């Protein structure tokens, strides 16, 4: 089975290197096809490993020695267990679909080959992250996905907005990564190892204060990668990258890494439930906070991005309350319908000449029936309607919050469920139904190539049926993860499910009713609450005024007043003095005998003066 581990891990890297060989060449369809095939092979190998792993069998491979210095001994090793293999299958499945989809989406881009090189490298970095058997390897993959996200978000680097968004994502994640590094240093300092099995075996011997700091520092890293408040602003701005990148970042790679870290470090967080509750509280806040911004946004991709941010909040609630398998289950189901939503949005952009304002669309169903059906199915799954996947995973998280007697968290998630249903179908109604605004604006939409639709079909099927694997998923994953014990009466659980489904259906019904009749009046957009939401609670403006501009002004002052007038001026003065001295002294070496004799006499005279007036020290 070891060979399948290597195939899963290195097939994407091979595809990235092959595409990189032709990165500077004109579009070669071969690069898109070969990278897609290699990602598909990686997926098949992951499925084989999924069937191999069970309660008594995991695959642990030490590839080679990596860091050996003093007492530090970190091997380059990988582990395929119940958690990592679920992540491997999810990542490679979604990535395969994204690669195939990208062949059609990027067909006219002059940097077609470079795109596929970056995309496959992204997948390889995520696999390093989830398959490593130690925190150091996880951190290497962690930084790898950060680098690849920077390359892909800023792929169209000629656009200032794309370069700015890439830099924002990169810098904000590096800030969070400092916290994660401090957590890893603290683990090594107190335990003497970064190997998962050694760390988790010895972590119980640490005092609560040390454990708390470790948990806080690790979660700071997770906050950046999974875009939790207040490090959330980069996620919506990352929509400047090509749409397949958005699908990959939001569904299978990058943002799910933070949730994975908390799940993987579950044995640490189980010992510090207070930190876990803080994580859950922040997750519940973000679930409502992000959903509220999606209510009014008009940018097609940003609405879906805020949806991702909100759903990550749900995952952190489950993980923070100790329901790690449920957090992982929602991570998996969410990957299917969220990638379907983003790729469907890419179809709409393709049809609308990259237009993103949903108020300029309307009535696209007639021109894009297949895309409309796929995005509607994904929206139903996102809203959590039975029997779609989101119903099983998201409702389970609300049940966890109620079971934990965290009623305020449950209520926040309950409100989030209503908002999610509303904004999901607000998008569907404004894009695919109602008045055909696009005709007035001169757009002529059309459906994408059939193979693109076929590529999305597996995601649509999984968005519908994945929830029915809940019990087998639970039995499989809890062989490794600590199980979560429900103490609720069955009748109360049914009432909760009914209430959540009712509020979700109400949100859908209200959206359909309202936007089938033209939506809200324009006077609504003049109200304070609308301006608050459309401006993201003015948080980006606050960051600009309190962080960006002061740092910019400080940097400008340091450049103009210190660097140019002091540092550069000092260096230039030394250079001028040396140059002037050398230029003057150069006359001594003129080769003219008379001149040289005069200099010799002058030198003798100076020596005599020194000998007469300066007495030697006794």
CSV table of C-alpha atoms in Angstrom, one decimal, residues 155-434:
chain,number,residue,atom,x,y,z
A,155,UNK,CA,-2.5,35.0,-11.4
A,156,UNK,CA,-3.7,38.0,-13.5
A,157,UNK,CA,-0.9,40.1,-12.0
A,158,UNK,CA,-1.4,42.9,-14.6
A,159,UNK,CA,-4.5,43.8,-12.7
A,160,UNK,CA,-3.7,46.0,-9.7
A,161,UNK,CA,-6.7,44.6,-7.8
A,162,UNK,CA,-5.5,41.0,-8.3
A,163,UNK,CA,-2.0,41.8,-7.1
A,164,UNK,CA,-3.4,43.7,-4.1
A,165,UNK,CA,-5.7,40.8,-3.1
A,166,UNK,CA,-2.9,38.3,-3.4
A,167,UNK,CA,-0.6,40.4,-1.2
A,168,UNK,CA,-3.4,40.9,1.3
A,169,UNK,CA,-4.1,37.1,1.6
A,170,UNK,CA,-0.3,36.4,1.9
A,171,UNK,CA,0.5,39.0,4.5
A,172,UNK,CA,-2.6,38.3,6.6
A,173,UNK,CA,-1.8,34.6,6.7
A,174,UNK,CA,1.8,35.3,7.6
A,175,UNK,CA,0.7,37.3,10.6
A,176,UNK,CA,-1.4,34.4,11.7
A,177,UNK,CA,1.4,31.9,11.0
A,178,UNK,CA,3.6,33.6,13.5
A,179,UNK,CA,1.1,32.5,16.2
A,180,UNK,CA,1.1,29.0,14.8
A,181,UNK,CA,4.9,28.9,14.9
A,182,UNK,CA,4.9,30.0,18.5
A,183,UNK,CA,2.6,27.1,19.3
A,184,UNK,CA,4.9,24.6,17.5
A,185,UNK,CA,7.9,26.0,19.3
A,186,UNK,CA,6.1,25.6,22.6
A,187,UNK,CA,5.1,22.0,21.8
A,188,UNK,CA,8.7,21.1,21.0
A,189,UNK,CA,10.0,22.9,24.0
A,190,UNK,CA,7.7,21.1,26.4
A,191,UNK,CA,7.4,17.7,24.7
A,192,UNK,CA,10.7,17.4,22.8
A,193,UNK,CA,9.0,16.2,19.6
A,194,UNK,CA,6.7,17.3,16.9
A,195,UNK,CA,5.5,13.8,15.9
A,196,UNK,CA,1.8,13.5,16.4
A,197,UNK,CA,1.9,10.2,18.2
A,198,UNK,CA,4.6,11.3,20.6
A,199,UNK,CA,3.0,14.7,21.2
A,200,UNK,CA,-0.5,13.3,21.9
A,201,UNK,CA,0.9,10.6,24.2
A,202,UNK,CA,2.8,13.2,26.3
A,203,UNK,CA,0.5,16.2,26.1
A,204,UNK,CA,-1.5,15.1,29.2
A,205,UNK,CA,1.6,15.6,31.3
A,206,UNK,CA,1.7,19.4,30.7
A,207,UNK,CA,0.1,22.0,33.0
A,208,UNK,CA,-3.1,23.7,32.0
A,209,UNK,CA,-1.5,27.1,31.4
A,210,UNK,CA,1.0,25.7,28.9
A,211,UNK,CA,-1.8,23.7,27.1
A,212,UNK,CA,-3.9,26.8,27.0
A,213,UNK,CA,-1.1,28.8,25.3
A,214,UNK,CA,-0.5,26.0,22.8
A,215,UNK,CA,-4.2,25.8,22.0
A,216,UNK,CA,-4.4,29.6,21.6
A,217,UNK,CA,-1.3,29.9,19.4
A,218,UNK,CA,-2.4,27.0,17.1
A,219,UNK,CA,-5.8,28.5,16.7
A,220,UNK,CA,-4.4,31.9,15.7
A,221,UNK,CA,-2.8,30.1,12.8
A,222,UNK,CA,-6.1,28.4,12.0
A,223,UNK,CA,-7.9,31.8,12.2
A,224,UNK,CA,-5.7,33.2,9.4
A,225,UNK,CA,-5.9,30.2,7.1
A,226,UNK,CA,-9.7,29.7,7.6
A,227,UNK,CA,-10.3,33.5,7.5
A,228,UNK,CA,-12.0,33.8,10.9
A,229,UNK,CA,-12.7,37.3,12.4
A,230,UNK,CA,-10.7,39.5,12.6
A,231,UNK,CA,-8.4,38.0,9.9
A,232,UNK,CA,-11.3,37.4,7.5
A,233,UNK,CA,-11.1,40.3,5.0
A,234,UNK,CA,-8.7,38.5,2.6
A,235,UNK,CA,-11.2,35.7,1.7
A,236,UNK,CA,-13.7,37.9,-0.2
A,237,UNK,CA,-11.0,39.9,-1.8
A,238,UNK,CA,-9.4,36.6,-3.0
A,239,UNK,CA,-12.2,36.4,-5.6
A,240,UNK,CA,-9.9,38.4,-7.9
A,241,UNK,CA,-8.3,35.1,-8.9
A,242,UNK,CA,-9.7,32.9,-11.7
A,243,UNK,CA,-12.9,31.2,-10.6
A,244,UNK,CA,-11.5,27.6,-10.5
A,245,UNK,CA,-9.0,28.9,-8.0
A,246,UNK,CA,-11.9,30.3,-5.9
A,247,UNK,CA,-13.5,26.9,-6.0
A,248,UNK,CA,-10.3,25.1,-4.9
A,249,UNK,CA,-9.5,27.6,-2.1
A,250,UNK,CA,-13.0,27.6,-0.7
A,251,UNK,CA,-14.0,24.0,-1.1
A,252,UNK,CA,-11.0,21.7,-0.7
A,253,UNK,CA,-7.7,23.5,0.1
A,254,UNK,CA,-6.5,26.5,2.0
A,255,UNK,CA,-9.5,27.6,4.1
A,256,UNK,CA,-10.2,24.0,5.3
A,257,UNK,CA,-6.7,23.7,6.6
A,258,UNK,CA,-7.5,25.7,9.7
A,259,UNK,CA,-10.4,23.4,10.5
A,260,UNK,CA,-8.2,20.3,9.8
A,261,UNK,CA,-5.6,21.7,12.3
A,262,UNK,CA,-8.1,21.9,15.1
A,263,UNK,CA,-9.5,18.5,14.3
A,264,UNK,CA,-6.0,17.0,14.1
A,265,UNK,CA,-5.0,18.6,17.4
A,266,UNK,CA,-8.3,17.5,19.0
A,267,UNK,CA,-6.5,15.6,21.8
A,268,UNK,CA,-4.9,18.9,22.8
A,269,UNK,CA,-8.2,20.9,22.7
A,270,UNK,CA,-10.0,18.1,24.6
A,271,UNK,CA,-7.9,19.0,27.6
A,272,UNK,CA,-8.7,22.7,27.4
A,273,UNK,CA,-12.5,22.9,26.9
A,274,UNK,CA,-12.5,26.6,27.8
A,275,UNK,CA,-10.4,27.4,24.7
A,276,UNK,CA,-12.6,25.1,22.7
A,277,UNK,CA,-15.7,27.1,23.8
A,278,UNK,CA,-14.0,30.3,22.7
A,279,UNK,CA,-13.3,28.8,19.3
A,280,UNK,CA,-17.0,27.7,19.1
A,281,UNK,CA,-18.2,31.2,20.2
A,282,UNK,CA,-16.1,32.9,17.5
A,283,UNK,CA,-17.4,30.4,15.0
A,284,UNK,CA,-21.0,31.1,15.8
A,285,UNK,CA,-20.3,34.8,15.6
A,286,UNK,CA,-18.7,34.4,12.1
A,287,UNK,CA,-21.6,32.2,10.9
A,288,UNK,CA,-24.0,35.1,11.4
A,289,UNK,CA,-21.5,37.9,10.7
A,290,UNK,CA,-20.6,36.5,7.2
A,291,UNK,CA,-24.1,35.5,6.3
A,292,UNK,CA,-25.4,39.0,7.1
A,293,UNK,CA,-22.9,40.5,4.5
A,294,UNK,CA,-24.0,38.0,1.9
A,295,UNK,CA,-27.6,39.3,2.2
A,296,UNK,CA,-26.9,42.5,0.3
A,297,UNK,CA,-23.8,41.9,-1.8
A,298,UNK,CA,-24.3,42.1,-5.5
A,299,UNK,CA,-21.0,40.4,-6.5
A,300,UNK,CA,-21.8,36.8,-7.6
A,301,UNK,CA,-18.5,35.3,-6.3
A,302,UNK,CA,-18.3,37.4,-3.1
A,303,UNK,CA,-21.8,36.2,-2.0
A,304,UNK,CA,-20.5,32.6,-2.3
A,305,UNK,CA,-17.3,33.6,-0.6
A,306,UNK,CA,-19.2,35.0,2.4
A,307,UNK,CA,-21.1,31.7,2.4
A,308,UNK,CA,-17.9,29.8,2.8
A,309,UNK,CA,-16.8,32.1,5.7
A,310,UNK,CA,-20.2,31.4,7.4
A,311,UNK,CA,-19.9,27.7,6.9
A,312,UNK,CA,-16.4,27.6,8.3
A,313,UNK,CA,-17.9,29.2,11.4
A,314,UNK,CA,-20.3,26.2,11.7
A,315,UNK,CA,-17.3,23.8,11.4
A,316,UNK,CA,-15.4,25.6,14.2
A,317,UNK,CA,-18.5,25.5,16.4
A,318,UNK,CA,-18.5,21.7,16.1
A,319,UNK,CA,-14.8,21.4,16.5
A,320,UNK,CA,-14.7,23.8,19.5
A,321,UNK,CA,-17.4,21.8,21.3
A,322,UNK,CA,-15.5,18.6,20.8
A,323,UNK,CA,-17.6,17.1,18.0
A,324,UNK,CA,-14.6,16.6,15.7
A,325,UNK,CA,-16.1,14.0,13.5
A,326,UNK,CA,-19.1,16.2,12.8
A,327,UNK,CA,-16.8,19.2,11.9
A,328,UNK,CA,-15.0,16.9,9.5
A,329,UNK,CA,-18.3,15.6,8.1
A,330,UNK,CA,-19.5,19.1,7.3
A,331,UNK,CA,-16.1,20.0,5.9
A,332,UNK,CA,-16.5,17.1,3.4
A,333,UNK,CA,-20.1,17.7,2.4
A,334,UNK,CA,-19.5,21.4,2.2
A,335,UNK,CA,-16.6,20.8,-0.2
A,336,UNK,CA,-19.0,19.2,-2.7
A,337,UNK,CA,-21.8,21.7,-2.9
A,338,UNK,CA,-19.5,24.8,-2.4
A,339,UNK,CA,-17.2,23.8,-5.3
A,340,UNK,CA,-20.3,23.2,-7.4
A,341,UNK,CA,-21.6,26.7,-6.6
A,342,UNK,CA,-18.3,28.3,-7.5
A,343,UNK,CA,-17.8,26.4,-10.7
A,344,UNK,CA,-21.4,27.2,-11.7
A,345,UNK,CA,-20.7,30.8,-11.0
A,346,UNK,CA,-17.7,30.5,-13.4
A,347,UNK,CA,-20.2,29.3,-16.1
A,348,UNK,CA,-22.3,32.4,-15.5
A,349,UNK,CA,-19.3,34.7,-15.7
A,350,UNK,CA,-18.2,33.0,-18.9
A,351,UNK,CA,-21.7,33.5,-20.4
A,352,UNK,CA,-21.8,37.2,-19.2
A,353,UNK,CA,-18.4,38.3,-20.3
A,354,UNK,CA,-17.0,38.2,-16.7
A,355,UNK,CA,-19.8,40.4,-15.4
A,356,UNK,CA,-20.3,39.7,-11.6
A,357,UNK,CA,-23.2,42.1,-10.7
A,358,UNK,CA,-26.2,39.8,-10.1
A,359,UNK,CA,-28.5,42.8,-10.6
A,360,UNK,CA,-27.4,42.9,-14.2
A,361,UNK,CA,-28.4,39.3,-15.0
A,362,UNK,CA,-31.8,37.8,-14.5
A,363,UNK,CA,-33.6,35.2,-16.6
A,364,UNK,CA,-30.5,33.3,-17.4
A,365,UNK,CA,-32.4,30.0,-16.9
A,366,UNK,CA,-33.6,30.1,-20.5
A,367,UNK,CA,-30.0,30.3,-21.8
A,368,UNK,CA,-28.3,28.2,-19.2
A,369,UNK,CA,-30.6,25.5,-18.0
A,370,UNK,CA,-28.0,23.0,-17.0
A,371,UNK,CA,-26.0,25.5,-15.0
A,372,UNK,CA,-29.1,26.8,-13.4
A,373,UNK,CA,-30.2,23.3,-12.2
A,374,UNK,CA,-26.7,22.5,-10.9
A,375,UNK,CA,-26.5,25.8,-8.9
A,376,UNK,CA,-30.0,25.4,-7.6
A,377,UNK,CA,-29.2,21.9,-6.3
A,378,UNK,CA,-26.0,23.3,-4.7
A,379,UNK,CA,-28.0,26.1,-3.1
A,380,UNK,CA,-30.6,23.6,-1.7
A,381,UNK,CA,-27.7,21.6,-0.2
A,382,UNK,CA,-26.2,24.8,1.3
A,383,UNK,CA,-29.5,25.8,2.8
A,384,UNK,CA,-29.7,22.4,4.5
A,385,UNK,CA,-32.8,21.0,3.0
A,386,UNK,CA,-33.6,17.2,3.3
A,387,UNK,CA,-32.4,15.0,1.7
A,388,UNK,CA,-29.4,17.0,0.5
A,389,UNK,CA,-26.0,16.7,2.1
A,390,UNK,CA,-26.1,20.0,4.0
A,391,UNK,CA,-29.1,18.9,5.9
A,392,UNK,CA,-27.3,16.0,7.6
A,393,UNK,CA,-24.0,17.8,8.4
A,394,UNK,CA,-25.2,21.3,9.2
A,395,UNK,CA,-28.2,20.3,11.3
A,396,UNK,CA,-25.9,18.0,13.3
A,397,UNK,CA,-23.9,21.0,14.3
A,398,UNK,CA,-26.9,22.8,15.6
A,399,UNK,CA,-27.8,19.6,17.5
A,400,UNK,CA,-24.3,19.6,19.0
A,401,UNK,CA,-24.7,23.2,20.2
A,402,UNK,CA,-28.1,22.5,21.8
A,403,UNK,CA,-26.8,19.2,23.4
A,404,UNK,CA,-23.9,21.1,24.9
A,405,UNK,CA,-26.4,23.5,26.5
A,406,UNK,CA,-24.8,26.3,24.5
A,407,UNK,CA,-28.1,27.8,23.7
A,408,UNK,CA,-26.8,31.2,22.6
A,409,UNK,CA,-24.5,29.5,20.1
A,410,UNK,CA,-27.4,27.3,18.9
A,411,UNK,CA,-29.6,30.4,18.4
A,412,UNK,CA,-26.8,32.2,16.4
A,413,UNK,CA,-26.5,29.1,14.2
A,414,UNK,CA,-30.3,28.9,13.9
A,415,UNK,CA,-30.4,32.5,12.7
A,416,UNK,CA,-27.5,31.7,10.4
A,417,UNK,CA,-29.5,28.9,8.8
A,418,UNK,CA,-32.3,31.3,7.9
A,419,UNK,CA,-29.9,33.8,6.5
A,420,UNK,CA,-28.1,31.2,4.5
A,421,UNK,CA,-31.3,29.9,2.9
A,422,UNK,CA,-32.4,33.5,2.0
A,423,UNK,CA,-29.2,34.7,0.4
A,424,UNK,CA,-28.7,31.4,-1.4
A,425,UNK,CA,-32.0,31.8,-3.2
A,426,UNK,CA,-31.7,35.5,-3.6
A,427,UNK,CA,-28.7,34.7,-5.7
A,428,UNK,CA,-30.6,32.0,-7.7
A,429,UNK,CA,-33.6,34.2,-8.3
A,430,UNK,CA,-31.6,37.3,-9.4
A,431,UNK,CA,-29.3,35.3,-11.7
A,432,UNK,CA,-31.6,32.7,-13.3
A,433,UNK,CA,-35.2,34.0,-12.9
A,434,UNK,CA,-37.1,37.2,-13.1
